Tab-separated table of C-alpha atoms in Angstrom:
chain	number	residue	atom	x	y	z
A	30	MET	CA	37.087	-44.248	132.560
A	31	SER	CA	35.035	-43.152	129.577
A	32	VAL	CA	32.839	-45.699	127.651
A	33	GLN	CA	33.525	-45.995	123.960
A	34	ARG	CA	30.720	-44.712	121.839
A	35	THR	CA	28.836	-47.338	119.810
A	36	LEU	CA	26.980	-46.667	116.630
A	37	HIS	CA	23.223	-47.476	116.669
A	38	LEU	CA	21.152	-48.625	113.774
A	39	GLY	CA	17.424	-49.100	113.352
A	40	LEU	CA	15.281	-49.964	110.481
A	41	MET	CA	12.194	-47.816	109.374
A	42	TYR	CA	9.794	-50.496	108.069
A	43	TRP	CA	7.807	-49.373	105.212
A	44	ALA	CA	6.523	-52.423	103.353
A	45	THR	CA	7.244	-51.054	99.806
A	46	GLY	CA	10.177	-48.927	100.741
A	47	THR	CA	10.573	-45.267	101.556
A	48	HIS	CA	11.403	-44.058	98.073
A	49	ALA	CA	8.365	-42.699	96.396
A	50	ALA	CA	8.760	-45.187	93.539
A	51	GLY	CA	9.739	-48.122	95.786
A	52	TRP	CA	6.260	-49.686	95.315
A	53	ARG	CA	6.849	-49.704	91.454
A	54	HIS	CA	10.287	-51.434	91.745
A	55	PRO	CA	10.223	-54.900	89.923
A	56	ASP	CA	10.798	-56.614	93.263
A	57	ALA	CA	8.057	-54.823	95.203
A	58	GLN	CA	4.905	-56.659	96.384
A	59	ALA	CA	1.588	-55.060	95.972
A	60	ASP	CA	0.233	-56.642	99.201
A	61	ALA	CA	3.425	-56.182	101.174
A	62	ALA	CA	1.890	-54.179	103.942
A	63	TYR	CA	-0.104	-57.322	104.908
A	64	ASP	CA	2.567	-59.900	104.317
A	65	ILE	CA	3.632	-61.014	107.745
A	66	GLU	CA	6.218	-63.472	106.415
A	67	LEU	CA	7.974	-60.548	104.646
A	68	LEU	CA	7.852	-58.502	107.790
A	69	GLN	CA	9.374	-61.288	109.790
A	70	GLU	CA	12.032	-62.079	107.147
A	71	VAL	CA	13.190	-58.445	107.041
A	72	SER	CA	13.225	-58.277	110.913
A	73	ARG	CA	15.354	-61.406	111.125
A	74	ALA	CA	17.716	-60.000	108.498
A	75	VAL	CA	18.477	-56.856	110.465
A	76	GLU	CA	18.635	-58.784	113.700
A	77	ARG	CA	21.362	-60.983	112.113
A	78	ALA	CA	23.110	-57.628	111.353
A	79	LYS	CA	22.762	-56.646	115.021
A	80	PHE	CA	20.521	-53.639	114.426
A	81	ASP	CA	19.050	-52.036	117.577
A	82	PHE	CA	15.452	-52.010	116.435
A	83	VAL	CA	12.728	-52.275	113.884
A	84	PHE	CA	10.553	-49.161	113.694
A	85	LEU	CA	6.864	-49.343	113.066
A	86	GLY	CA	5.207	-46.040	112.234
A	87	ASP	CA	1.469	-45.443	112.295
A	88	ARG	CA	-1.210	-43.054	110.937
A	89	LEU	CA	-4.737	-42.852	111.997
A	90	ALA	CA	-6.278	-41.859	108.691
A	91	ILE	CA	-6.142	-42.648	105.009
A	92	ASP	CA	-4.438	-40.168	102.816
A	93	PRO	CA	-5.384	-40.573	99.156
A	94	ALA	CA	-2.583	-38.184	98.148
A	95	LEU	CA	-0.211	-41.184	98.815
A	96	GLN	CA	-1.668	-43.389	96.124
A	97	TYR	CA	1.106	-42.625	93.565
A	98	SER	CA	4.049	-42.199	96.024
A	99	ASN	CA	3.626	-44.530	99.088
A	100	PRO	CA	0.441	-46.581	98.680
A	101	ALA	CA	1.476	-49.043	101.416
A	102	GLN	CA	1.095	-46.075	103.928
A	103	ILE	CA	-2.545	-45.529	102.964
A	104	SER	CA	-3.536	-48.983	104.443
A	105	ARG	CA	-1.465	-51.134	106.713
A	106	LEU	CA	-1.642	-53.313	109.803
A	107	GLU	CA	-2.032	-51.714	113.324
A	108	PRO	CA	1.476	-51.570	114.857
A	109	PHE	CA	0.940	-53.443	118.071
A	110	THR	CA	-0.409	-56.434	116.214
A	111	THR	CA	2.503	-56.239	113.836
A	112	ALA	CA	5.002	-55.995	116.683
A	113	ALA	CA	3.645	-59.153	118.219
A	114	ALA	CA	4.397	-61.021	114.967
A	115	ILE	CA	7.963	-59.622	114.964
A	116	ALA	CA	8.405	-60.630	118.622
A	117	ALA	CA	7.394	-64.149	117.906
A	118	ALA	CA	9.937	-64.545	115.028
A	119	THR	CA	12.944	-62.872	116.636
A	120	THR	CA	14.955	-63.024	119.839
A	121	HIS	CA	17.035	-59.831	120.171
A	122	ILE	CA	15.863	-56.996	117.904
A	123	GLY	CA	14.154	-54.154	119.610
A	124	ILE	CA	10.530	-53.327	118.428
A	125	VAL	CA	9.454	-49.716	118.203
A	126	VAL	CA	5.642	-49.040	118.058
A	127	THR	CA	4.014	-45.753	117.461
A	128	ALA	CA	1.098	-44.648	119.658
A	129	ASN	CA	-0.391	-41.197	119.565
A	130	PRO	CA	-1.525	-40.011	123.076
A	131	THR	CA	-3.828	-37.412	121.507
A	132	TYR	CA	-6.205	-40.232	120.411
A	133	SER	CA	-5.393	-42.870	123.115
A	134	ASP	CA	-5.811	-43.034	126.869
A	135	PRO	CA	-2.836	-43.512	129.148
A	136	TYR	CA	-4.109	-46.819	130.644
A	137	GLY	CA	-4.462	-48.368	127.285
A	138	ILE	CA	-1.056	-47.262	126.066
A	139	ALA	CA	0.486	-48.535	129.274
A	140	ARG	CA	-1.177	-51.851	129.132
A	141	LEU	CA	-0.315	-52.484	125.363
A	142	LEU	CA	3.322	-51.609	125.821
A	143	ALA	CA	3.747	-53.519	129.057
A	144	SER	CA	2.240	-56.572	127.258
A	145	LEU	CA	4.589	-56.118	124.257
A	146	ASP	CA	7.622	-55.794	126.577
A	147	GLN	CA	6.629	-58.980	128.497
A	148	LEU	CA	6.051	-61.117	125.390
A	149	SER	CA	9.228	-59.866	123.650
A	150	GLY	CA	11.412	-60.305	126.708
A	151	GLY	CA	12.214	-56.665	127.217
A	152	ARG	CA	12.485	-55.437	123.531
A	153	ALA	CA	9.605	-52.846	123.292
A	154	ALA	CA	9.775	-49.117	122.686
A	155	TRP	CA	7.265	-46.417	122.372
A	156	ASN	CA	7.396	-43.809	119.636
A	157	LEU	CA	5.454	-41.039	121.172
A	158	VAL	CA	3.985	-38.725	118.543
A	159	THR	CA	1.331	-36.019	118.877
A	160	GLY	CA	0.333	-35.737	115.221
A	161	ALA	CA	-0.841	-32.536	113.456
A	162	ASP	CA	-3.189	-34.413	111.127
A	163	SER	CA	-6.594	-32.966	110.387
A	164	ALA	CA	-7.900	-36.204	108.815
A	165	ALA	CA	-7.063	-38.116	111.995
A	166	ALA	CA	-8.908	-35.559	114.112
A	167	LEU	CA	-12.022	-36.108	111.990
A	168	ASN	CA	-11.807	-39.867	112.643
A	169	PHE	CA	-11.922	-39.175	116.452
A	170	GLY	CA	-14.928	-36.942	116.602
A	171	ARG	CA	-12.949	-33.669	116.465
A	172	GLU	CA	-13.340	-30.774	113.998
A	173	ALA	CA	-9.595	-30.050	113.875
A	174	TYR	CA	-6.366	-31.147	115.475
A	175	TRP	CA	-5.184	-29.338	118.653
A	176	ASP	CA	-2.495	-26.637	118.499
A	177	THR	CA	1.054	-27.560	119.576
A	178	GLU	CA	0.773	-26.421	123.087
A	179	LYS	CA	-2.326	-28.393	123.948
A	180	ARG	CA	-0.925	-31.571	122.052
A	181	TYR	CA	2.200	-31.464	124.153
A	182	ASP	CA	0.515	-30.572	127.435
A	183	TRP	CA	-1.666	-33.672	126.889
A	184	ALA	CA	1.164	-35.871	125.820
A	185	GLU	CA	3.379	-35.031	128.802
A	186	GLU	CA	0.527	-35.833	131.237
A	187	THR	CA	-0.101	-39.026	129.391
A	188	LEU	CA	3.581	-39.966	129.667
A	189	GLN	CA	3.523	-39.161	133.438
A	190	VAL	CA	0.532	-41.466	133.925
A	191	VAL	CA	1.844	-44.246	131.707
A	192	ARG	CA	5.187	-44.326	133.503
A	193	ALA	CA	3.379	-44.205	136.975
A	194	LEU	CA	1.249	-47.160	135.837
A	195	TRP	CA	4.349	-49.188	134.819
A	196	ASP	CA	5.811	-48.555	138.283
A	197	SER	CA	2.473	-49.479	139.911
A	198	ALA	CA	2.276	-52.884	138.223
A	199	PRO	CA	3.033	-56.012	140.180
A	200	ASP	CA	6.108	-58.111	139.524
A	201	LEU	CA	5.792	-61.472	137.989
A	202	ASP	CA	5.593	-62.961	141.576
A	203	GLY	CA	2.594	-60.892	142.280
A	204	THR	CA	4.280	-58.491	144.627
A	205	GLY	CA	4.545	-54.679	144.356
A	206	GLY	CA	1.330	-53.705	142.864
A	207	ARG	CA	-0.328	-50.466	144.137
A	208	PRO	CA	-2.660	-47.736	143.036
A	209	ILE	CA	-1.432	-44.437	141.621
A	210	HIS	CA	-4.440	-42.245	142.297
A	211	HIS	CA	-3.488	-39.744	139.552
A	212	ARG	CA	-5.618	-36.554	139.441
A	213	GLY	CA	-4.407	-34.152	136.744
A	214	ALA	CA	-5.513	-31.554	134.297
A	215	TYR	CA	-6.684	-34.108	131.708
A	216	PHE	CA	-6.859	-37.531	133.432
A	217	SER	CA	-7.969	-39.256	136.543
A	218	VAL	CA	-6.512	-42.793	136.754
A	219	ASP	CA	-6.461	-44.998	139.931
A	220	GLY	CA	-4.378	-47.950	138.756
A	221	PRO	CA	-2.529	-50.240	139.338
A	222	LEU	CA	-1.894	-51.557	135.862
A	223	ASP	CA	-3.252	-55.133	135.280
A	224	VAL	CA	-0.217	-56.299	133.393
A	225	CYS	CA	2.999	-57.175	135.295
A	226	ARG	CA	5.734	-54.535	135.173
A	227	PRO	CA	7.797	-54.377	131.994
A	228	PRO	CA	11.062	-56.399	132.088
A	229	GLN	CA	12.906	-53.158	131.207
A	230	GLY	CA	11.220	-51.400	134.098
A	231	GLN	CA	10.344	-48.500	131.895
A	232	VAL	CA	9.756	-49.196	128.232
A	233	VAL	CA	12.225	-47.265	125.975
A	234	LEU	CA	10.801	-44.048	124.894
A	235	LEU	CA	11.390	-42.349	121.418
A	236	ASN	CA	10.400	-38.883	120.342
A	237	ALA	CA	10.667	-36.945	117.108
A	238	GLY	CA	10.179	-33.388	115.975
A	239	THR	CA	11.929	-30.119	115.592
A	240	SER	CA	9.655	-27.707	117.499
A	241	ASP	CA	10.812	-26.266	120.830
A	242	ARG	CA	8.202	-28.320	122.753
A	243	SER	CA	9.403	-31.567	120.947
A	244	ARG	CA	13.018	-30.834	121.598
A	245	ALA	CA	12.290	-30.138	125.319
A	246	LEU	CA	10.371	-33.333	125.662
A	247	GLY	CA	12.991	-35.389	123.909
A	248	ALA	CA	15.856	-34.025	125.934
A	249	ARG	CA	14.004	-34.343	129.207
A	250	GLU	CA	12.371	-37.707	128.833
A	251	ALA	CA	13.299	-39.702	125.635
A	252	ASP	CA	15.855	-42.430	125.305
A	253	MET	CA	16.081	-41.871	121.598
A	254	VAL	CA	15.368	-38.736	119.632
A	255	PHE	CA	14.608	-39.047	115.886
A	256	ALA	CA	16.049	-36.115	113.948
A	257	GLY	CA	14.046	-35.175	110.865
A	258	PRO	CA	15.722	-34.249	107.546
A	259	GLN	CA	17.951	-31.273	107.968
A	260	PRO	CA	18.829	-29.272	104.794
A	261	THR	CA	22.342	-28.367	105.697
A	262	LEU	CA	25.371	-29.449	107.720
A	263	ALA	CA	24.991	-26.571	110.121
A	264	ALA	CA	21.377	-27.422	110.711
A	265	ARG	CA	22.276	-31.051	111.485
A	266	ARG	CA	25.057	-29.905	113.867
A	267	GLU	CA	22.834	-27.434	115.559
A	268	PHE	CA	20.031	-30.002	116.228
A	269	TYR	CA	22.381	-32.567	117.749
A	270	ALA	CA	24.130	-30.024	119.947
A	271	ASP	CA	20.846	-28.487	121.081
A	272	ILE	CA	19.380	-31.811	122.143
A	273	GLN	CA	22.566	-32.763	124.078
A	274	THR	CA	22.868	-29.308	125.714
A	275	ARG	CA	19.194	-29.569	126.793
A	276	ALA	CA	19.682	-33.197	127.946
A	277	ALA	CA	22.657	-32.101	130.136
A	278	ARG	CA	20.439	-29.782	132.051
A	279	TYR	CA	18.672	-32.801	133.369
A	280	GLY	CA	21.743	-34.882	133.869
A	281	ARG	CA	21.026	-36.984	130.848
A	282	VAL	CA	23.773	-36.085	128.504
A	283	ASP	CA	24.855	-39.740	127.995
A	284	HIS	CA	21.299	-41.006	128.054
A	285	VAL	CA	19.774	-39.580	124.857
A	286	THR	CA	20.620	-41.269	121.508
A	287	VAL	CA	20.094	-38.949	118.545
A	288	LEU	CA	19.159	-40.794	115.354
A	289	PRO	CA	18.569	-39.029	111.996
A	290	GLY	CA	16.967	-40.928	109.093
A	291	LEU	CA	19.305	-42.157	106.251
A	292	THR	CA	18.280	-43.600	102.940
A	293	PRO	CA	21.384	-45.601	101.680
A	294	ILE	CA	21.327	-46.623	98.011
A	295	VAL	CA	24.374	-48.907	97.839
A	296	ALA	CA	25.866	-51.334	95.377
A	297	PRO	CA	29.308	-52.992	94.913
A	298	THR	CA	30.452	-50.005	92.764
A	299	THR	CA	29.634	-46.362	92.628
A	300	GLU	CA	28.336	-46.624	89.010
A	301	GLU	CA	25.978	-49.468	89.958
A	302	ALA	CA	24.674	-47.522	92.887
A	303	VAL	CA	23.998	-44.414	90.776
A	304	ALA	CA	22.167	-46.707	88.226
A	305	ARG	CA	19.980	-48.026	90.975
A	306	TYR	CA	19.191	-44.479	92.116
A	307	ASP	CA	18.374	-43.511	88.545
A	308	GLN	CA	16.226	-46.691	88.082
A	309	LEU	CA	14.128	-45.685	91.094
A	310	ASN	CA	13.711	-42.131	89.899
A	311	SER	CA	12.743	-43.381	86.432
A	312	LEU	CA	9.743	-45.111	88.112
A	313	LEU	CA	8.450	-41.974	89.853
A	314	MET	CA	5.026	-40.799	88.808
A	315	LEU	CA	4.812	-37.035	88.379
A	316	ALA	CA	1.930	-35.135	89.945
A	317	PRO	CA	-0.546	-33.485	87.580
A	318	GLU	CA	0.666	-30.137	86.239
A	319	GLU	CA	-2.623	-28.412	86.973
A	320	GLU	CA	-1.913	-28.597	90.714
A	321	VAL	CA	0.452	-25.764	90.168
A	322	GLY	CA	3.008	-25.535	93.076
A	323	GLU	CA	0.325	-26.473	95.616
A	324	LEU	CA	1.578	-28.006	98.869
A	325	VAL	CA	0.495	-31.407	100.034
A	326	ARG	CA	-2.127	-31.080	102.699
A	327	ALA	CA	-0.940	-30.401	106.277
A	328	GLY	CA	0.122	-33.563	107.972
A	329	GLY	CA	0.775	-35.361	104.641
A	330	ILE	CA	3.923	-37.368	103.971
A	331	GLY	CA	6.261	-35.359	101.872
A	332	GLU	CA	4.702	-32.032	102.690
A	333	GLY	CA	6.134	-29.364	100.414
A	334	TYR	CA	6.562	-28.815	96.694
A	335	ARG	CA	4.751	-31.330	94.430
A	336	HIS	CA	6.627	-33.677	92.257
A	337	ASN	CA	5.982	-32.016	88.713
A	338	ARG	CA	7.629	-29.731	86.295
A	339	THR	CA	5.776	-26.678	87.449
A	340	SER	CA	6.909	-26.952	91.064
A	341	ALA	CA	10.480	-27.619	89.839
A	342	SER	CA	10.317	-24.519	87.676
A	343	ARG	CA	9.310	-22.413	90.681
A	344	LEU	CA	11.956	-23.800	93.019
A	345	PHE	CA	14.849	-23.474	90.560
A	346	GLY	CA	13.607	-20.160	89.013
A	347	VAL	CA	13.773	-21.409	85.443
A	348	ASP	CA	11.083	-22.694	83.093
A	349	LEU	CA	11.426	-26.494	82.901
A	350	ARG	CA	7.926	-27.301	81.505
A	351	ARG	CA	8.707	-27.814	77.798
A	352	TYR	CA	11.837	-29.961	77.942
A	353	ASP	CA	12.421	-33.686	77.699
A	354	LEU	CA	13.303	-34.955	81.181
A	355	ALA	CA	16.117	-37.066	79.751
A	356	ALA	CA	17.723	-34.126	78.084
A	357	GLU	CA	20.829	-32.431	79.524
A	358	VAL	CA	20.346	-28.953	81.006
A	359	PRO	CA	22.620	-26.264	79.321
A	360	ALA	CA	25.236	-24.903	81.672
A	361	GLU	CA	23.942	-21.334	81.203
A	362	THR	CA	20.416	-22.472	82.355
A	363	LEU	CA	21.943	-23.927	85.564
A	364	ALA	CA	24.033	-20.780	86.179
A	365	ALA	CA	20.682	-18.841	86.382
A	366	VAL	CA	18.942	-20.946	89.015
A	367	SER	CA	17.792	-19.606	92.370
A	368	GLU	CA	19.812	-19.750	95.615
A	369	GLU	CA	17.849	-22.757	96.804
A	370	GLY	CA	18.218	-24.142	93.320
A	371	ARG	CA	21.986	-23.987	93.694
A	372	ARG	CA	21.835	-25.916	96.914
A	373	ARG	CA	19.731	-28.553	95.152
A	374	LEU	CA	22.197	-28.729	92.289
A	375	ALA	CA	24.924	-29.573	94.719
A	376	GLU	CA	22.727	-32.368	96.076
A	377	ILE	CA	22.048	-33.649	92.582
A	378	THR	CA	25.845	-33.813	91.937
A	379	ARG	CA	26.488	-35.557	95.236
A	380	LEU	CA	23.888	-38.186	94.509
A	381	THR	CA	24.408	-38.761	90.698
A	382	ARG	CA	27.936	-37.528	90.164
A	383	ARG	CA	26.554	-35.470	87.272
A	384	THR	CA	27.625	-31.877	86.865
A	385	ALA	CA	26.731	-28.765	84.911
A	386	ASN	CA	29.870	-29.366	82.753
A	387	GLY	CA	31.801	-32.473	81.984
A	388	PRO	CA	31.080	-35.881	80.532
A	389	ASN	CA	28.039	-36.555	82.761
A	390	ARG	CA	25.610	-33.731	82.662
A	391	ILE	CA	22.661	-32.886	84.952
A	392	THR	CA	19.282	-33.548	83.351
A	393	TYR	CA	15.963	-31.928	83.420
A	394	GLY	CA	14.675	-35.014	85.200
A	395	ASP	CA	17.378	-34.535	87.879
A	396	LEU	CA	15.877	-31.094	88.586
A	397	VAL	CA	12.284	-32.373	88.835
A	398	HIS	CA	13.237	-35.364	91.027
A	399	ALA	CA	15.233	-33.083	93.311
A	400	THR	CA	12.257	-30.787	94.012
A	401	PRO	CA	10.168	-32.577	96.638
A	402	THR	CA	11.441	-32.602	100.202
A	403	GLN	CA	12.989	-36.036	101.034
A	404	LEU	CA	11.900	-38.195	103.947
A	405	ALA	CA	15.597	-38.738	105.010
A	406	HIS	CA	19.121	-37.775	103.960
A	407	THR	CA	20.011	-39.925	100.968
A	408	VAL	CA	23.530	-41.328	100.182
A	409	VAL	CA	24.327	-43.152	96.970
A	410	GLY	CA	27.541	-45.011	96.598
A	411	ASN	CA	29.646	-48.135	97.095
A	412	PRO	CA	30.009	-49.684	100.593
A	413	TYR	CA	33.036	-47.633	101.491
A	414	GLU	CA	31.405	-44.322	100.456
A	415	VAL	CA	28.179	-45.098	102.410
A	416	ALA	CA	30.274	-46.130	105.474
A	417	ASP	CA	32.320	-42.984	105.114
A	418	VAL	CA	29.294	-40.813	105.471
A	419	ILE	CA	27.946	-42.733	108.434
A	420	GLN	CA	31.328	-42.647	110.196
A	421	GLU	CA	31.717	-38.938	109.500
A	422	TRP	CA	28.293	-38.018	111.027
A	423	PHE	CA	29.021	-40.302	113.964
A	424	GLU	CA	32.486	-39.066	114.736
A	425	GLU	CA	31.679	-35.435	114.032
A	426	ARG	CA	28.739	-35.589	116.628
A	427	LEU	CA	26.069	-35.040	114.051
A	428	ALA	CA	24.391	-38.343	115.096
A	429	ASP	CA	24.699	-41.277	117.358
A	430	GLY	CA	23.503	-43.613	114.699
A	431	PHE	CA	20.816	-43.793	112.065
A	432	ASN	CA	17.244	-44.960	111.396
A	433	ILE	CA	17.711	-46.637	108.122
A	434	TYR	CA	15.029	-45.809	105.493
A	435	PRO	CA	15.224	-48.549	102.873
A	436	SER	CA	14.425	-47.245	99.382
A	437	GLN	CA	12.717	-50.515	98.404
A	438	VAL	CA	11.996	-53.766	100.288
A	439	PRO	CA	13.587	-56.186	100.615
A	440	GLY	CA	16.448	-55.456	98.336
A	441	SER	CA	17.860	-52.333	99.742
A	442	VAL	CA	17.670	-53.885	103.264
A	443	THR	CA	19.737	-56.820	101.998
A	444	ASP	CA	22.178	-54.491	100.212
A	445	PHE	CA	22.862	-52.494	103.343
A	446	VAL	CA	23.083	-55.568	105.685
A	447	GLU	CA	25.531	-57.435	103.322
A	448	LEU	CA	27.626	-54.552	101.965
A	449	VAL	CA	27.693	-51.711	104.492
A	450	VAL	CA	27.422	-53.384	107.993
A	451	PRO	CA	30.474	-55.611	107.525
A	452	GLU	CA	32.402	-52.475	106.578
A	453	LEU	CA	31.231	-50.603	109.697
A	454	GLN	CA	32.194	-53.593	111.762
A	455	ARG	CA	35.612	-53.736	110.124
A	456	ARG	CA	36.099	-50.089	111.069
A	457	GLY	CA	35.288	-50.834	114.725
A	458	ILE	CA	32.368	-48.488	115.022
A	459	PHE	CA	29.466	-51.072	115.014
A	460	ARG	CA	28.965	-54.067	117.100
A	461	LYS	CA	29.441	-57.731	115.979
A	462	ASP	CA	27.116	-59.083	118.555
A	463	TYR	CA	24.417	-57.906	120.871
A	464	PRO	CA	25.586	-56.910	124.484
A	465	GLY	CA	22.363	-58.398	125.956
A	466	THR	CA	18.876	-59.362	125.092
A	467	THR	CA	16.816	-56.258	125.756
A	468	LEU	CA	16.594	-52.952	123.875
A	469	ARG	CA	17.993	-51.149	126.936
A	470	ASP	CA	20.979	-53.408	126.667
A	471	HIS	CA	21.464	-52.424	123.046
A	472	LEU	CA	21.268	-48.681	124.007
A	473	GLY	CA	23.645	-49.146	127.092
A	474	LEU	CA	20.871	-48.221	129.529
A	475	PRO	CA	20.213	-49.974	132.793
A	476	VAL	CA	16.802	-51.378	133.847
A	477	SER	CA	14.808	-48.485	135.281
A	478	PRO	CA	14.324	-48.833	139.053
A	479	ARG	CA	10.761	-48.725	140.398
A	480	ARG	CA	9.889	-45.275	141.525
A	481	SER	CA	7.347	-44.452	144.131
A	482	VAL	CA	3.980	-43.578	142.697
């Protein structure tokens, strides 16, 4: 008897939202990255909506390039400390913490995650990232970050040791602890772990990335795979199918949950949703024009074209530099844009309902705002329109659920929880209650048995 698929939802927590102007929204808080009460309030809100998890990212360096787009990502609390505050304020929501094995030792990672799983009652998850960030490398005594192969070789041995340490740890009654005597290419670790074995047996593992090594690791080892923004329907379908095909080789086809990011901008009516989207875009700060078409430094958030008129002119293949951003673009100008520009025009129409001809016309501002690469797929609309997109991706096997990227906090979290979640529940594709108390319960995964070490 087949088990009915269940949609999974997580929240990507950025204190001022993931939209590049979220920090300038009237409801945003300048100190939100350090406001524990806000963090706990948002976590409780998505727990009431029966989300699977709250996701805490991390970076190991300051990036001044984010000061006008995502300032709360320049400086924020360390994720394990933050996770403990969430655990204390909630009872069911999973808590995902990011730990980079490139700059952390396996024993330390195993100890921190086992502790979090214990104090949360089995709700911890590890987002394993390897991080191609040159600024982080300089903070850890290295002249440059390692190439992909070395980072993943290191990460895979780290994971091997961490999992062995969890299985080496004693149970709460003090029985079962034993050494692991690991001797590998990079690490020598004796064990056992000095924290009792996690309630989940093995803490839930997440992985993100599109490289071949990342896909291989995710399919073979991860419980959840985060899919980055894919520019086309075909690319989304290919990524999902590839992960599931690879997972099947390891007998894990029903074990790996694939979650792309989704930025929903929702309101009771379509017109109100578009107005909210336009309001956010009106608050965006353009990059200086003298930085002509340069790329954000490697490892930076929003790597790609800069958010200015010159970059937009290059992408669309037409000169946009001398026009008022609020002015409508002539139809003949839009007819002359590049191939990539045509794809972006379709995205503008999808998001704003504005077209090259008709009563609502595409503006020069729309072209500029559509130029930078987005962190996640964005959908703008009323609750039914947003639910339609989620249901289509879920039923067409483009995703098993979504990591929700709120455009601004807490408003867009509240909008999604109050407007979209009830519609998804009405359609029977999202839960009305938790199936258990652990993150493994939410994902439909059993407690991992203790393996010999």
